[in-house]
Amino acid sequence: MRLWILLVVIAALIMVVMFILSNTPVNPIPDSSQQMIVVTTPSWTASKGIMQRYERCDAEANWVSVGPPAPVILGRNGLGWGRGLYQILEDSNPIKREGDGKSPAGVFRLGEAFGFPTVEEMGELKIPYRPVTDYLECVDDMESQYYTKLVETDKVELADWESSEHIYRSPNAYHYGVMVEHNTADTQKGAGSCIILHCVSVTGDSTAGCTTIDRAEMEKVIRWLNADAYPLLVQLPSPVYKRLQQDWKLPNF
């Protein structure tokens, strides 16, 4: 009888431990990352926030701010958990979906840059840079094999999409841009696509999901980013950022 009670107690303790572990945020920040852009908003529904750049020399060093903070404009409906380096918990809410007008929350690697200036005009950069042509598009058709990808239509065998973002048609907003790697690894249909860090539009309106900043600041970002430093975008509502700051070893912001 006592053995049976002991087994029940042990089983209960195991279940409690498993529950705690499953609900503990695992640090998604790679040790190899030495550059980070932090964007915070007042709430999940806010479409305006603040951006700050940070860098560190190694995983044991503290994050050091680079330049002053800058205002940003995000999705018209705020933020929703996106698909990046952070594994979304089952009870996470809200979740980023295609066409929902939300910018993705979480931790994301920053990919290649693009812009209307030529390679020669940009000079030496430390990240891949693609000059905008009349063929540059980002595919948001979830049925396409190129879903979430930045492509040049003159270089693909079959343009199998019916919907895309025509980069070349927006010379002001897309004068400079950096691809945010949301839903790019193990791509899930309908989870959102073509998330870009780019320049604020002429009207200064909120976006369909991208994060936008002043053109001069955007140029600074591109010239600062270094692909070898594994640059990240950490984008969260301020209350969530504060809650996760210690577990994720995030900068003081």
Coordinates of C-alpha atoms in Angstrom, one line a residue:
M1 CA 0.0 0.0 0.0
R2 CA 2.8 2.4 0.9
L3 CA 4.7 1.5 -2.3
W4 CA 1.6 2.4 -4.3
I5 CA 1.2 5.7 -2.6
L6 CA 4.9 6.4 -3.2
L7 CA 4.6 5.6 -6.9
V8 CA 1.6 8.0 -7.1
V9 CA 3.5 10.8 -5.5
I10 CA 6.5 10.2 -7.7
A11 CA 4.3 10.3 -10.8
A12 CA 2.7 13.5 -9.7
L13 CA 6.0 15.1 -9.1
I14 CA 7.2 14.1 -12.6
M15 CA 4.1 15.6 -14.1
V16 CA 4.6 18.9 -12.2
V17 CA 8.3 19.1 -13.4
M18 CA 7.3 18.4 -17.0
F19 CA 4.6 21.1 -16.8
I20 CA 7.1 23.6 -15.5
L21 CA 9.7 22.8 -18.1
S22 CA 7.1 22.9 -20.9
N23 CA 6.1 26.4 -19.9
T24 CA 9.5 27.8 -19.2
P25 CA 10.7 30.1 -22.0
V26 CA 13.9 28.6 -23.5
N27 CA 16.4 31.2 -24.4
P28 CA 16.3 31.5 -28.3
I29 CA 19.3 33.9 -28.5
P30 CA 22.2 32.0 -30.0
D31 CA 25.6 32.5 -28.3
S32 CA 27.0 33.3 -31.8
S33 CA 24.9 36.4 -32.1
Q34 CA 26.8 39.7 -31.6
Q35 CA 24.3 42.1 -33.1
M36 CA 20.7 42.7 -32.1
I37 CA 17.9 45.1 -33.0
V38 CA 15.3 45.5 -30.3
V39 CA 11.8 46.8 -31.1
T40 CA 9.3 47.2 -28.3
T41 CA 5.7 48.5 -28.4
P42 CA 3.5 49.6 -25.5
S43 CA 1.0 46.7 -26.0
W44 CA 0.1 43.9 -28.4
T45 CA -2.3 46.2 -30.3
A46 CA 0.0 49.2 -30.7
S47 CA 1.3 50.0 -34.2
K48 CA 4.1 52.3 -33.0
G49 CA 7.2 51.5 -31.0
I50 CA 10.9 52.2 -30.3
M51 CA 14.0 50.6 -31.9
Q52 CA 17.4 50.3 -30.4
R53 CA 20.6 48.6 -31.9
Y54 CA 22.9 46.6 -29.7
E55 CA 26.2 44.7 -30.1
R56 CA 28.5 42.5 -28.0
C57 CA 31.9 40.9 -28.4
D58 CA 30.9 37.4 -27.3
A59 CA 28.2 35.4 -25.5
E60 CA 29.6 36.3 -22.0
A61 CA 29.7 40.1 -22.7
N62 CA 26.9 42.5 -21.9
W63 CA 24.9 44.0 -24.8
V64 CA 26.0 47.6 -25.5
S65 CA 23.7 50.1 -27.2
V66 CA 24.7 51.5 -30.6
G67 CA 23.3 55.0 -31.5
P68 CA 20.2 56.6 -30.1
P69 CA 16.8 54.9 -30.0
A70 CA 14.6 55.5 -33.0
P71 CA 10.8 55.5 -33.5
V72 CA 9.3 52.7 -35.6
I73 CA 5.9 52.0 -37.2
L74 CA 4.6 48.5 -37.4
G75 CA 1.6 46.5 -38.5
R76 CA -1.8 48.3 -38.3
N77 CA -3.1 45.7 -35.9
G78 CA 0.0 45.5 -33.6
L79 CA 1.9 42.3 -33.0
G80 CA 1.3 38.5 -33.0
W81 CA 3.7 35.7 -32.2
G82 CA 5.7 34.8 -35.4
R83 CA 7.8 31.9 -36.6
G84 CA 11.4 32.5 -35.9
L85 CA 14.1 31.3 -33.5
Y86 CA 11.6 31.2 -30.6
Q87 CA 9.4 28.1 -30.3
I88 CA 5.9 29.3 -29.9
L89 CA 4.2 27.7 -26.9
E90 CA 0.8 25.9 -27.4
D91 CA -1.1 28.5 -25.5
S92 CA 0.6 31.5 -27.0
N93 CA -1.8 34.2 -28.2
P94 CA -2.1 36.2 -30.5
I95 CA -0.5 34.3 -33.4
K96 CA 0.7 36.0 -36.6
R97 CA -1.3 35.0 -39.7
E98 CA -1.2 35.9 -43.3
G99 CA -3.1 39.1 -44.0
D100 CA -3.9 39.9 -40.4
G101 CA -2.1 43.3 -40.4
K102 CA 0.2 42.2 -37.5
S103 CA 3.9 42.4 -37.3
P104 CA 5.6 39.2 -36.0
A105 CA 6.7 39.1 -32.3
G106 CA 9.6 37.0 -31.2
V107 CA 13.3 36.5 -32.2
F108 CA 14.2 36.5 -35.9
R109 CA 17.5 36.3 -37.9
L110 CA 18.0 39.3 -40.2
G111 CA 18.8 38.2 -43.8
E112 CA 19.9 39.9 -47.0
A113 CA 19.5 43.6 -47.7
F114 CA 18.2 45.3 -50.8
G115 CA 17.8 48.9 -52.0
F116 CA 17.4 51.2 -55.0
P117 CA 21.1 52.4 -54.8
T118 CA 23.5 50.4 -56.9
V119 CA 26.1 48.1 -55.5
E120 CA 28.7 50.7 -56.4
E121 CA 26.8 53.5 -54.7
M122 CA 26.4 51.4 -51.5
G123 CA 30.1 50.6 -51.4
E124 CA 31.5 47.9 -49.1
L125 CA 28.9 46.2 -46.9
K126 CA 29.1 43.3 -44.5
I127 CA 25.8 41.7 -45.5
P128 CA 24.5 40.5 -48.9
Y129 CA 23.0 43.3 -50.8
R130 CA 20.6 43.1 -53.8
P131 CA 19.9 46.2 -55.9
V132 CA 16.3 46.6 -56.8
T133 CA 15.3 45.9 -60.4
D134 CA 12.0 45.9 -62.2
Y135 CA 11.8 42.2 -61.6
L136 CA 12.2 42.1 -57.8
E137 CA 9.2 40.8 -55.9
C138 CA 8.4 39.1 -52.6
V139 CA 5.9 36.2 -52.9
D140 CA 3.0 36.1 -50.5
D141 CA 0.9 33.5 -52.4
M142 CA 0.9 30.6 -49.9
E143 CA 0.3 28.1 -52.8
S144 CA 3.5 29.1 -54.5
Q145 CA 6.8 27.2 -54.2
Y146 CA 8.4 30.6 -53.6
Y147 CA 6.1 31.6 -50.7
T148 CA 7.9 34.0 -48.3
K149 CA 10.8 34.4 -50.7
L150 CA 12.4 37.4 -52.4
V151 CA 12.8 36.6 -56.1
E152 CA 13.7 38.1 -59.4
T153 CA 11.0 37.1 -61.8
D154 CA 13.4 37.0 -64.8
K155 CA 15.5 34.4 -63.0
V156 CA 12.8 31.8 -62.1
E157 CA 11.6 29.1 -64.5
L158 CA 7.9 29.4 -63.5
A159 CA 6.3 32.3 -61.8
D160 CA 3.7 30.2 -60.1
W161 CA 2.2 32.9 -57.8
E162 CA -0.8 35.2 -58.1
S163 CA 0.1 37.5 -55.3
S164 CA 3.3 39.3 -54.5
E165 CA 4.8 42.5 -53.2
H166 CA 6.3 44.4 -56.1
I167 CA 9.4 45.9 -54.5
Y168 CA 10.2 48.1 -57.5
R169 CA 6.9 49.9 -57.3
S170 CA 7.6 51.5 -53.9
P171 CA 10.9 53.5 -54.3
N172 CA 10.3 55.4 -51.1
A173 CA 9.2 52.7 -48.7
Y174 CA 11.7 50.2 -50.2
H175 CA 14.6 52.5 -50.8
Y176 CA 16.4 50.4 -48.3
G177 CA 15.2 47.1 -46.8
V178 CA 16.4 44.1 -44.8
M179 CA 14.6 40.7 -44.9
V180 CA 13.3 39.5 -41.6
E181 CA 13.5 35.6 -41.5
H182 CA 10.0 35.1 -40.3
N183 CA 8.4 31.8 -41.4
T184 CA 11.3 31.1 -43.8
A185 CA 12.6 27.9 -42.1
D186 CA 10.1 25.0 -42.2
T187 CA 7.7 27.4 -43.9
Q188 CA 4.1 27.1 -42.8
K189 CA 1.3 28.1 -45.2
G190 CA -0.7 31.0 -43.9
A191 CA 1.7 31.9 -41.1
G192 CA 2.7 35.2 -42.7
S193 CA 5.2 36.2 -45.3
C194 CA 7.4 38.9 -46.7
I195 CA 8.3 40.6 -43.4
I196 CA 10.8 43.4 -44.1
L197 CA 12.6 46.0 -42.1
H198 CA 12.3 49.0 -44.4
C199 CA 11.8 52.8 -44.7
V200 CA 8.7 54.5 -43.5
S201 CA 6.3 55.3 -46.3
V202 CA 5.7 58.9 -47.5
T203 CA 2.3 59.0 -45.6
G204 CA 3.8 57.5 -42.4
D205 CA 1.0 55.0 -42.3
S206 CA 1.1 51.7 -40.3
T207 CA 1.9 48.6 -42.3
A208 CA 0.5 45.2 -43.3
G209 CA 3.1 43.6 -41.0
C210 CA 6.6 45.0 -41.7
T211 CA 8.6 47.2 -39.4
T212 CA 9.5 50.7 -40.8
I213 CA 11.9 53.4 -39.7
D214 CA 13.3 56.7 -41.0
R215 CA 15.3 56.3 -44.2
A216 CA 18.5 57.8 -42.7
E217 CA 18.2 55.3 -39.8
M218 CA 17.6 52.5 -42.2
E219 CA 20.8 53.3 -44.1
K220 CA 22.7 53.2 -40.8
V221 CA 21.2 49.8 -40.0
I222 CA 22.3 48.3 -43.4
R223 CA 25.8 49.7 -43.1
W224 CA 26.1 48.5 -39.5
L225 CA 24.8 44.9 -40.0
N226 CA 27.4 42.1 -40.3
A227 CA 26.3 38.7 -41.5
D228 CA 29.1 37.1 -39.5
A229 CA 27.7 38.6 -36.3
Y230 CA 24.4 36.6 -36.7
P231 CA 22.2 39.7 -36.5
L232 CA 18.8 39.4 -34.8
L233 CA 15.6 41.2 -34.6
V234 CA 13.9 40.9 -31.2
Q235 CA 10.4 42.4 -31.4
L236 CA 8.0 42.3 -28.4
P237 CA 5.5 44.3 -26.5
S238 CA 7.3 46.1 -23.6
P239 CA 5.6 44.1 -20.8
V240 CA 6.5 40.8 -22.5
Y241 CA 10.1 42.0 -23.1
K242 CA 10.5 42.8 -19.4
R243 CA 9.1 39.4 -18.4
L244 CA 11.5 37.5 -20.7
Q245 CA 14.5 39.8 -20.3
Q246 CA 16.2 37.7 -17.7
D247 CA 15.5 34.3 -19.2
W248 CA 16.6 35.4 -22.6
K249 CA 19.5 37.6 -21.4
L250 CA 18.2 40.6 -23.3
P251 CA 19.7 44.1 -23.1
N252 CA 18.4 46.7 -20.7
F253 CA 16.0 48.7 -22.8

